[in-house]
Short mmCIF file of C-alpha atoms in Angstrom, two decimals:
data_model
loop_
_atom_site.label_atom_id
_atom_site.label_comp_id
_atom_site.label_asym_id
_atom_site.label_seq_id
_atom_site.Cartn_x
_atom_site.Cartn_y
_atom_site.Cartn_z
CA UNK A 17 15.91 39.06 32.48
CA UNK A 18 13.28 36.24 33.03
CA UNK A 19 11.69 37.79 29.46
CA UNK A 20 14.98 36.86 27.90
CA UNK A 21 15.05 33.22 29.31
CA UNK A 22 10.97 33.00 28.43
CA UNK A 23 12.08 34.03 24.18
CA UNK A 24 14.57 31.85 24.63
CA UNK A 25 12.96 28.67 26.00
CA UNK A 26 10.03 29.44 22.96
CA UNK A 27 12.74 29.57 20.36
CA UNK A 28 14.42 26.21 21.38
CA UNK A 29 11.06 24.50 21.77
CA UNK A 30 10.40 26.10 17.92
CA UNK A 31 13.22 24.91 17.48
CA UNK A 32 12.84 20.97 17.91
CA UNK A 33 9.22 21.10 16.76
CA UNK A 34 10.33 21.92 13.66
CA UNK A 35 13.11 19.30 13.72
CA UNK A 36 10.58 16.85 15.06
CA UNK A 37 8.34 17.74 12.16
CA UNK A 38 11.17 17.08 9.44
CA UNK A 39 11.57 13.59 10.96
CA UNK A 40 8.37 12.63 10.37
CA UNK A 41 7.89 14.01 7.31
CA UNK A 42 11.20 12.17 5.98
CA UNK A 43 9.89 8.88 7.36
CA UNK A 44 6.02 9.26 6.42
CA UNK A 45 7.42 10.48 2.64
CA UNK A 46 9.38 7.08 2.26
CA UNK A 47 6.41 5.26 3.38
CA UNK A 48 4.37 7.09 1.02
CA UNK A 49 6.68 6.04 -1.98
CA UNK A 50 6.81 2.60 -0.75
CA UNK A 51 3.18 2.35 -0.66
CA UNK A 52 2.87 3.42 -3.90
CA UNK A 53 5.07 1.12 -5.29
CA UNK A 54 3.36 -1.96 -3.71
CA UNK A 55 -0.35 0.18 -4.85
CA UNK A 56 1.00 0.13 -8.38
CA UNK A 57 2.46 -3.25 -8.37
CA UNK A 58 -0.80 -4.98 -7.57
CA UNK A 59 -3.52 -3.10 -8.96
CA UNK A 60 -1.77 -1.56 -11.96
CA UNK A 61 0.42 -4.11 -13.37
CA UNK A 62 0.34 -7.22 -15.33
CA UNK A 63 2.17 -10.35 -15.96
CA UNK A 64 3.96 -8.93 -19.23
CA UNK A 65 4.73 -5.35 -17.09
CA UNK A 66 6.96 -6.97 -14.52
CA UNK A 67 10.47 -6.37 -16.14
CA UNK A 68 9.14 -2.62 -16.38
CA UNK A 69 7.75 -2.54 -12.88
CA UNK A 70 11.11 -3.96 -11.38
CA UNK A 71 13.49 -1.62 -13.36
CA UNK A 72 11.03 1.57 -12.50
CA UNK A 73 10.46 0.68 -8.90
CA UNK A 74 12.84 -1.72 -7.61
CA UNK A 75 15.98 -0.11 -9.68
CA UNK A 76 15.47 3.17 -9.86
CA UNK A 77 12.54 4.91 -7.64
CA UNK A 78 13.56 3.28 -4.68
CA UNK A 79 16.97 2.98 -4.13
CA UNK A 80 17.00 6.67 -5.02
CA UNK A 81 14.09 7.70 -2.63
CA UNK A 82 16.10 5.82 -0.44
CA UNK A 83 19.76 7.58 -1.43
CA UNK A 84 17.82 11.01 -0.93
CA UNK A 85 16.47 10.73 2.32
CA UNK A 86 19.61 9.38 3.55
CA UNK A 87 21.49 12.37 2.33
CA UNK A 88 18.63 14.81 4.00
CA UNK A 89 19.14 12.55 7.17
CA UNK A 90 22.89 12.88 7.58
CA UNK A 91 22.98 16.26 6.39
CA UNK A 92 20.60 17.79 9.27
CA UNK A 93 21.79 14.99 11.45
CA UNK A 94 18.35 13.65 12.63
CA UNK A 95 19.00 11.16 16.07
CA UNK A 96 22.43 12.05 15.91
CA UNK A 97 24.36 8.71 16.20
CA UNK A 98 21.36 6.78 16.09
CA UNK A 99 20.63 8.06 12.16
CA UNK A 100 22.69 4.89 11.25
CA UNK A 101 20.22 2.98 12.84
CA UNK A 102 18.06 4.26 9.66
CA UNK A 103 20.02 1.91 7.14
CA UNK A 104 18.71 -0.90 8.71
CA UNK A 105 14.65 0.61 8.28
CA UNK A 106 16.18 1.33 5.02
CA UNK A 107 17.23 -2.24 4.04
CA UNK A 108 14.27 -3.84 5.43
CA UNK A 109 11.77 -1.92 3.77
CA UNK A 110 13.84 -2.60 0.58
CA UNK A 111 13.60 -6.11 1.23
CA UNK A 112 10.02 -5.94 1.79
CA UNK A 113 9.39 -4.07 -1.53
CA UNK A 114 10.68 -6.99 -3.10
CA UNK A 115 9.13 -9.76 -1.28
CA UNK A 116 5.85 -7.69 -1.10
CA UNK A 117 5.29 -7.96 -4.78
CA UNK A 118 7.10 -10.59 -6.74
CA UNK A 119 7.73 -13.33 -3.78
CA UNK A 120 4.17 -12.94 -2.66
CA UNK A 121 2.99 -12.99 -5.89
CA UNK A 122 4.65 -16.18 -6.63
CA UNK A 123 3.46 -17.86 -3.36
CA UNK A 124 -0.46 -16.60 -4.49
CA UNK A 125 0.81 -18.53 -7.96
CA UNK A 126 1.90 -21.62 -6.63
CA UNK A 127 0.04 -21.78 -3.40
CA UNK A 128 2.95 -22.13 -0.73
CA UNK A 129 5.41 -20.07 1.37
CA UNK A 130 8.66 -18.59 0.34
CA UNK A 131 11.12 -17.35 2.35
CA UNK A 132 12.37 -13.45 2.11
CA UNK A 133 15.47 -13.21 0.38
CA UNK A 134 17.86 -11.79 3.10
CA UNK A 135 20.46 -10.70 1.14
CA UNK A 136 18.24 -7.89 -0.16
CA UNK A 137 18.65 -5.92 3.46
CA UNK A 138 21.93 -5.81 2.61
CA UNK A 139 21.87 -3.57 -0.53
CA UNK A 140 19.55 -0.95 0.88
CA UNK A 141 21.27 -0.25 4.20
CA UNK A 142 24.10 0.05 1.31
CA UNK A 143 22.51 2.56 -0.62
CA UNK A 144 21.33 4.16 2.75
CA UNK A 145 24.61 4.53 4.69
CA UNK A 146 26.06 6.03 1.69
CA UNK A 147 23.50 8.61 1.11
CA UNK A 148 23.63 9.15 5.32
CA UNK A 149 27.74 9.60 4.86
CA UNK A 150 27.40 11.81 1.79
CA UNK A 151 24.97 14.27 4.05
CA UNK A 152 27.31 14.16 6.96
CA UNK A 153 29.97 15.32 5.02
CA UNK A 154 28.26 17.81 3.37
CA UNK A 155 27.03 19.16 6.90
CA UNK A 156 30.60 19.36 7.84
CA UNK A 157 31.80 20.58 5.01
CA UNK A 158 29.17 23.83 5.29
CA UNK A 159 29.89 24.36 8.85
CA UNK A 160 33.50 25.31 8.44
#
């Protein structure tokens, strides 16, 4: 019997490792695609590429990154209650894409500080809760 208990004890520690694993690699993927966006914004643009650089990045390749990890989040319902928590990394990081790249650049241009536009949090826990809400009802709709 105690060969039974040892199988299952491995399987349940498989079990979270791999669950611990998918957490990361949700968070460290977002962080990847954020990078890149703030990579490309100041080494690969230019003055006359900004409209295209907002409507790429800030438009379109994150708020979806940020819609699909949400979804992947509520749907294998990583921390439980605590994945709302996750619109709030969400919105911030949003924020910070924005202030990252244009606000800094215009306090580099005109040589003082301006403040992050707060609002901006806003839209991306948005965007996240929605995609976290979709995924939860998706789980619950394939466990029945």
């Amino acid at each position: 019997m105690s060969g039974y208990y040892d199988f299952l004890e491995e399987s349940t520690n498989v079990v979270k490792s791999t669950g611990n694993r998918n957490k990361i690699i949700i968070i460290l993927s977002y962080l990847l695609i954020w990078a890149l966006a703030m990579i490309v914004f100041w080494f690969f643009t230019s003055g006359s590429d900004a409209m295209g650089y907002s409507l790429m990045y800030l438009w379109i390749i994150l708020p979806v990154t940020t819609f699909v990890e949400s979804v992947l989040i509520g749907k294998n319902n990583f921390w439980g209650k605590g994945k709302w928590g996750c619109t709030l990394f969400f919105g911030l990081m949003y924020m910070l894409a924005e202030y990252g790249t244009f606000k800094m650049a215009n306090n580099i241009a005109t040589n003082k500080i301006n403040a992050p536009d707060w609002g901006i949090i806003v839209i991306g826990a948005i965007i996240s809760a929605i995609g976290i809400l979709l995924g939860s009802l998706w789980k619950k709709k394939h466990q029945n």
